Tab-separated table of C-alpha atoms in Angstrom:
chain	number	residue	atom	x	y	z
E	176	MET	CA	43.240	99.789	51.121
E	177	SER	CA	44.789	99.478	54.533
E	178	THR	CA	48.244	98.219	53.592
E	179	SER	CA	51.364	100.354	53.879
E	180	VAL	CA	52.605	102.249	50.885
E	181	ILE	CA	55.575	100.515	49.260
E	182	LEU	CA	55.859	103.132	46.500
E	183	THR	CA	54.224	106.549	46.493
E	184	LYS	CA	52.638	108.147	43.458
E	185	GLU	CA	55.391	110.764	43.408
E	186	GLU	CA	58.135	108.132	43.682
E	187	PHE	CA	56.732	106.291	40.684
E	188	LEU	CA	56.691	109.540	38.699
E	189	GLN	CA	60.301	110.294	39.617
E	190	HIS	CA	61.241	106.730	38.655
E	191	TRP	CA	59.631	107.217	35.244
E	192	LEU	CA	61.183	110.650	34.719
E	193	GLY	CA	64.604	109.167	35.520
E	194	HIS	CA	64.058	106.602	32.798
E	195	ARG	CA	62.972	109.342	30.397
E	196	THR	CA	66.223	111.179	31.038
E	197	LEU	CA	68.193	108.032	30.223
E	198	THR	CA	66.167	107.380	27.073
E	199	ARG	CA	66.805	110.956	25.962
E	200	ARG	CA	70.544	110.461	26.488
E	201	THR	CA	70.374	107.288	24.401
E	202	LEU	CA	68.611	109.149	21.592
E	203	GLU	CA	71.246	111.879	21.728
E	204	LYS	CA	74.025	109.334	21.200
E	205	PHE	CA	72.737	108.242	17.777
E	206	PRO	CA	74.284	109.694	14.637
E	207	GLU	CA	71.522	111.364	12.588
E	208	ASN	CA	71.577	108.907	9.727
E	209	ASP	CA	71.835	105.716	11.815
E	210	LEU	CA	68.917	106.857	13.943
E	211	PHE	CA	66.624	106.542	10.940
E	212	THR	CA	68.236	103.661	9.074
E	213	PHE	CA	70.293	101.360	11.306
E	214	SER	CA	68.633	98.091	12.205
E	215	ILE	CA	69.476	94.559	13.355
E	216	GLY	CA	67.545	91.434	12.374
E	217	GLY	CA	64.751	93.325	10.635
E	218	MET	CA	63.804	95.336	13.721
E	219	ARG	CA	62.733	98.969	13.488
E	220	PRO	CA	65.321	101.763	13.516
E	221	PHE	CA	65.639	103.555	16.864
E	222	SER	CA	63.752	106.605	15.527
E	223	GLU	CA	60.647	104.440	15.111
E	224	LEU	CA	61.003	103.006	18.593
E	225	ILE	CA	61.222	106.537	19.971
E	226	MET	CA	58.084	107.481	18.027
E	227	GLU	CA	56.333	104.472	19.544
E	228	LEU	CA	57.327	105.666	23.022
E	229	LEU	CA	56.203	109.217	22.209
E	230	SER	CA	52.854	107.930	20.959
E	231	ILE	CA	52.278	105.984	24.193
E	232	ALA	CA	53.449	108.181	27.083
E	233	GLU	CA	51.743	111.556	26.668
E	234	PRO	CA	48.768	110.364	24.563
E	235	GLY	CA	48.219	107.366	26.866
E	236	LEU	CA	48.233	109.530	29.975
E	237	ARG	CA	45.961	112.076	28.300
E	238	GLY	CA	43.548	109.263	27.474
E	239	ILE	CA	43.546	108.141	31.111
E	240	VAL	CA	42.972	111.669	32.424
E	241	GLU	CA	40.406	112.742	29.827
E	242	LYS	CA	38.827	109.265	29.715
E	243	GLN	CA	39.128	109.124	25.936
E	244	GLU	CA	39.880	105.692	24.531
E	245	LYS	CA	41.416	106.771	21.206
E	246	PRO	CA	43.710	104.297	19.401
E	247	TYR	CA	47.427	105.029	19.414
E	248	ASP	CA	49.256	106.251	16.335
E	249	HIS	CA	52.984	105.499	16.180
E	250	ALA	CA	53.433	107.220	12.795
E	251	LEU	CA	54.299	110.657	14.114
E	252	GLY	CA	56.177	111.721	11.000
E	253	LEU	CA	59.160	113.157	12.855
E	254	THR	CA	62.118	113.009	10.478
E	255	THR	CA	65.097	114.519	12.277
E	256	LYS	CA	66.848	113.862	15.559
E	257	ALA	CA	66.221	117.474	16.565
E	258	ASP	CA	62.479	116.969	16.019
E	259	LEU	CA	62.460	113.796	18.118
E	260	LEU	CA	64.379	115.483	20.941
E	261	ALA	CA	62.111	118.532	20.777
E	262	ARG	CA	58.975	116.371	21.035
E	263	TRP	CA	60.528	114.372	23.872
E	264	ASP	CA	61.256	117.578	25.774
E	265	ALA	CA	57.877	119.108	25.026
E	266	ASP	CA	56.106	115.996	26.326
E	267	THR	CA	57.896	115.762	29.681
E	268	PRO	CA	56.113	118.683	31.401
E	269	LYS	CA	52.805	117.488	29.913
E	270	ILE	CA	53.437	114.019	31.342
E	271	ILE	CA	54.062	115.506	34.781
E	272	GLU	CA	50.939	117.658	34.589
E	273	LEU	CA	48.706	114.815	33.373
E	274	TYR	CA	50.103	112.261	35.809
E	275	ASN	CA	49.507	114.599	38.728
E	276	GLN	CA	45.835	114.789	37.755
E	277	ILE	CA	45.277	111.036	38.281
E	278	PRO	CA	43.889	110.561	41.798
E	279	GLU	CA	45.731	107.904	43.804
E	280	GLU	CA	42.357	106.287	44.407
E	281	ASP	CA	42.049	105.642	40.652
E	282	PHE	CA	45.249	103.608	40.222
E	283	HIS	CA	43.356	100.368	40.787
E	284	LYS	CA	40.473	101.258	38.478
E	285	ASP	CA	40.398	99.578	35.084
E	286	TYR	CA	41.065	101.738	32.044
E	287	ASN	CA	40.752	100.529	28.470
E	288	LEU	CA	44.025	102.020	27.213
E	289	PHE	CA	43.879	103.116	23.569
E	290	GLY	CA	40.469	101.404	23.426
E	291	GLU	CA	42.294	98.089	23.461
E	292	TYR	CA	44.136	97.220	26.694
E	293	LYS	CA	41.784	96.991	29.652
E	294	PHE	CA	43.863	96.853	32.818
E	295	PRO	CA	44.121	98.756	36.107
E	296	ILE	CA	45.731	102.157	35.604
E	297	TYR	CA	48.768	101.175	37.732
E	298	SER	CA	49.323	98.282	35.335
E	299	ASN	CA	49.036	100.524	32.267
E	300	LEU	CA	51.604	102.905	33.771
E	301	LEU	CA	54.024	100.100	34.632
E	302	TYR	CA	53.677	98.961	31.030
E	303	PHE	CA	54.663	102.424	29.738
E	304	VAL	CA	57.899	102.307	31.728
E	305	ASP	CA	58.640	98.630	30.983
E	306	ASN	CA	58.131	99.207	27.289
E	307	GLU	CA	60.444	102.232	27.378
E	308	ILE	CA	63.192	100.229	29.134
E	309	HIS	CA	62.716	97.399	26.630
E	310	HIS	CA	63.010	99.531	23.497
E	311	ARG	CA	65.776	101.698	24.898
E	312	ALA	CA	67.791	98.534	25.564
E	313	GLN	CA	67.359	97.694	21.892
E	314	GLY	CA	68.871	101.119	21.198
E	315	PHE	CA	71.794	100.253	23.485
E	316	VAL	CA	72.552	97.190	21.320
E	317	TYR	CA	72.288	99.272	18.133
E	318	LEU	CA	74.768	101.773	19.599
E	319	ARG	CA	77.211	99.007	20.573
E	320	ALA	CA	76.902	97.510	17.102
E	321	LEU	CA	77.730	100.959	15.719
E	322	GLY	CA	80.817	101.159	17.935
E	323	ILE	CA	79.267	103.848	20.163
E	324	GLU	CA	79.243	103.537	23.948
E	325	PRO	CA	75.702	103.848	25.341
E	326	PRO	CA	75.036	105.966	28.420
E	327	PHE	CA	75.320	104.310	31.832
E	328	PHE	CA	72.143	102.432	32.758
E	329	TRP	CA	72.036	104.081	36.167
E	330	GLU	CA	72.393	107.647	34.825
E	331	ARG	CA	68.852	108.846	35.413
E	332	TYR	CA	69.366	112.422	36.557
L	197	MET	CA	52.319	107.333	55.252
L	198	SER	CA	48.800	108.542	54.737
L	199	THR	CA	48.598	108.428	50.944
L	200	SER	CA	46.576	105.817	49.063
L	201	VAL	CA	48.271	102.720	47.786
L	202	ILE	CA	48.995	102.945	44.049
L	203	LEU	CA	50.674	99.513	43.947
L	204	THR	CA	50.485	96.854	46.644
L	205	LYS	CA	53.377	94.718	47.739
L	206	GLU	CA	51.697	91.648	46.239
L	207	GLU	CA	51.034	93.455	42.916
L	208	PHE	CA	54.688	94.371	42.629
L	209	LEU	CA	55.666	90.744	43.269
L	210	GLN	CA	53.249	89.496	40.609
L	211	HIS	CA	54.622	92.110	38.198
L	212	TRP	CA	58.149	90.858	38.808
L	213	LEU	CA	57.166	87.190	38.535
L	214	GLY	CA	55.475	87.947	35.203
L	215	HIS	CA	58.736	89.416	33.958
L	216	ARG	CA	60.618	86.363	35.227
L	217	THR	CA	58.315	84.128	33.198
L	218	LEU	CA	59.049	86.168	30.069
L	219	THR	CA	62.799	86.116	30.715
L	220	ARG	CA	62.660	82.341	31.135
L	221	ARG	CA	60.845	82.045	27.783
L	222	THR	CA	63.546	84.202	26.185
L	223	LEU	CA	66.262	81.944	27.602
L	224	GLU	CA	64.440	78.868	26.297
L	225	LYS	CA	64.453	80.273	22.749
L	226	PHE	CA	68.258	80.360	22.496
L	227	PRO	CA	70.069	77.527	20.757
L	228	GLU	CA	72.548	75.987	23.209
L	229	ASN	CA	75.669	77.139	21.431
L	230	ASP	CA	74.508	80.684	20.651
L	231	LEU	CA	73.476	81.154	24.263
L	232	PHE	CA	77.111	80.935	25.318
L	233	THR	CA	78.865	82.435	22.300
L	234	PHE	CA	76.650	84.819	20.299
L	235	SER	CA	77.323	88.482	20.857
L	236	ILE	CA	76.843	91.852	19.151
L	237	GLY	CA	79.234	94.800	19.444
L	238	GLY	CA	81.403	93.170	22.096
L	239	MET	CA	78.513	92.712	24.569
L	240	ARG	CA	78.260	89.630	26.776
L	241	PRO	CA	76.533	86.475	25.499
L	242	PHE	CA	72.990	86.002	26.823
L	243	SER	CA	74.157	83.237	29.219
L	244	GLU	CA	76.285	85.807	31.065
L	245	LEU	CA	73.424	88.269	31.233
L	246	ILE	CA	71.226	85.527	32.733
L	247	MET	CA	73.953	84.767	35.271
L	248	GLU	CA	74.028	88.466	36.179
L	249	LEU	CA	70.261	88.396	36.743
L	250	LEU	CA	70.540	85.191	38.790
L	251	SER	CA	73.270	86.733	40.922
L	252	ILE	CA	71.124	89.783	41.665
L	253	ALA	CA	67.563	88.560	42.271
L	254	GLU	CA	67.761	85.809	44.876
L	255	PRO	CA	71.079	86.860	46.470
L	256	GLY	CA	70.007	90.523	46.539
L	257	LEU	CA	66.702	89.697	48.223
L	258	ARG	CA	68.451	87.364	50.668
L	259	GLY	CA	70.826	90.190	51.541
L	260	ILE	CA	67.880	92.521	52.172
L	261	VAL	CA	66.066	89.976	54.342
L	262	GLU	CA	69.109	88.719	56.243
L	263	LYS	CA	70.696	92.192	56.363
L	264	GLN	CA	73.966	90.868	54.968
L	265	GLU	CA	75.759	93.246	52.642
L	266	LYS	CA	77.821	90.708	50.711
L	267	PRO	CA	79.134	91.698	47.260
L	268	TYR	CA	77.496	90.132	44.228
L	269	ASP	CA	79.203	87.468	42.161
L	270	HIS	CA	78.063	87.163	38.533
L	271	ALA	CA	80.471	84.285	37.779
L	272	LEU	CA	78.128	81.447	38.660
L	273	GLY	CA	79.890	78.912	36.453
L	274	LEU	CA	76.712	77.530	34.887
L	275	THR	CA	77.709	76.085	31.521
L	276	THR	CA	74.557	74.623	29.954
L	277	LYS	CA	71.126	75.969	29.102
L	278	ALA	CA	69.584	73.243	31.276
L	279	ASP	CA	71.661	74.434	34.248
L	280	LEU	CA	70.597	78.047	33.714
L	281	LEU	CA	66.926	77.062	33.446
L	282	ALA	CA	67.193	74.834	36.514
L	283	ARG	CA	68.735	77.633	38.579
L	284	TRP	CA	66.115	80.076	37.302
L	285	ASP	CA	63.342	77.715	38.382
L	286	ALA	CA	64.942	76.907	41.711
L	287	ASP	CA	65.264	80.608	42.530
L	288	THR	CA	61.641	81.590	41.823
L	289	PRO	CA	60.104	80.035	44.971
L	290	LYS	CA	63.006	81.390	47.037
L	291	ILE	CA	62.355	84.859	45.639
L	292	ILE	CA	58.693	84.609	46.618
L	293	GLU	CA	59.547	83.396	50.099
L	294	LEU	CA	62.196	86.065	50.700
L	295	TYR	CA	60.137	88.901	49.238
L	296	ASN	CA	57.205	87.993	51.450
L	297	GLN	CA	59.452	88.383	54.491
L	298	ILE	CA	60.139	92.070	53.792
L	299	PRO	CA	57.691	94.116	55.872
L	300	GLU	CA	55.854	96.769	53.853
L	301	GLU	CA	57.039	99.283	56.427
L	302	ASP	CA	60.637	98.583	55.392
L	303	PHE	CA	60.281	99.450	51.691
L	304	HIS	CA	61.322	103.036	52.356
L	305	LYS	CA	64.273	102.136	54.546
L	306	ASP	CA	67.733	102.425	53.024
L	307	TYR	CA	69.620	99.226	52.344
L	308	ASN	CA	73.212	99.096	51.159
L	309	LEU	CA	72.664	96.483	48.422
L	310	PHE	CA	75.683	94.245	47.879
L	311	GLY	CA	77.558	96.568	50.242
L	312	GLU	CA	77.645	99.105	47.437
L	313	TYR	CA	74.266	100.584	46.436
L	314	LYS	CA	72.632	102.451	49.300
L	315	PHE	CA	69.044	103.196	48.323
L	316	PRO	CA	65.565	102.606	49.736
L	317	ILE	CA	64.529	98.970	49.409
L	318	TYR	CA	61.714	99.872	46.978
L	319	SER	CA	64.326	101.466	44.732
L	320	ASN	CA	66.591	98.398	44.918
L	321	LEU	CA	63.658	96.172	43.944
L	322	LEU	CA	62.650	98.408	41.029
L	323	TYR	CA	66.252	98.216	39.869
L	324	PHE	CA	66.150	94.401	39.894
L	325	VAL	CA	63.154	94.422	37.548
L	326	ASP	CA	64.434	97.266	35.348
L	327	ASN	CA	67.765	95.528	34.940
L	328	GLU	CA	66.026	92.279	34.006
L	329	ILE	CA	63.899	94.029	31.358
L	330	HIS	CA	67.004	95.793	30.028
L	331	HIS	CA	69.149	92.666	29.634
L	332	ARG	CA	66.265	90.527	28.368
L	333	ALA	CA	65.674	93.107	25.627
L	334	GLN	CA	69.311	92.661	24.646
L	335	GLY	CA	68.489	88.945	24.341
L	336	PHE	CA	65.535	89.839	22.092
L	337	VAL	CA	67.916	91.602	19.693
L	338	TYR	CA	70.330	88.653	19.762
L	339	LEU	CA	67.440	86.313	18.892
L	340	ARG	CA	66.308	88.554	16.010
L	341	ALA	CA	69.880	88.731	14.717
L	342	LEU	CA	69.928	84.912	14.833
L	343	GLY	CA	66.697	84.781	12.824
L	344	ILE	CA	64.663	83.526	15.820
L	345	GLU	CA	61.403	85.193	16.816
L	346	PRO	CA	61.485	86.294	20.475
L	347	PRO	CA	58.481	85.671	22.740
L	348	PHE	CA	55.760	88.329	22.859
L	349	PHE	CA	56.653	91.138	25.256
L	350	TRP	CA	53.260	90.912	26.934
L	351	GLU	CA	53.425	87.135	27.531
L	352	ARG	CA	53.994	87.140	31.266
L	353	TYR	CA	51.896	84.187	32.428
């Protein structure tokens, strides 16, 4: 394409990593028990939302890079906050490594994410970040309902 | 820049407009009274969150295009759901028109948004969308707590 770059591949990665830092902070704020049990309106506890995010980011990217269209599996079986934080931290360098393997030229190619969602790769990646913001915001409301102040939305470092 | 385009200017606009459609659907789901009064954990009612979004999107873009660094004003004084929907709909074509006036070459230039947030324009625009996703998700939780099913997250058309 001949148009100017409005957002570089590296800028998008840094944007995502900033969001991951904020999501990690949000996870840290939860008391152990509430993380696995607290819910509003029949929604999932924050631990399950985090497991959804974990089962999308690294496995989704790995699928894109290795061209494997395996279904996702949100049931990761992580049962403590320490386990969730450890998986989050273990995934971050893998995410960076996998993301860096996607050629810029491929961002407009279709990929059938998890064997189910056939969209251009840029669109799949935007979805990962959007979905993380969406579920983390749910966590913010849970924290407020628990009387706990969430992190600042702009704290991404 | 010499790198390939991972996301075109038009694709980013369409991405944003898709989110605006979903936010509008979320607003439509609220009962009139709950829109202005329902709250969890001391957070603002959804009407105020919508007014925040309204006071950022069109005015923020206008500031970028007209290079005016006026402060934002969330207190729009809209007091009915019909007024909020009408303003939302009136702003969408203005957003398209203003966005299309930003040259691609300018996306990496710094702009002191609302006279307060000095970042590259691409970063300001990502923030607009992130902030919309974040507050809309809060609305999703309010709806669930009210026993109302929110729209599907992927319904952006």
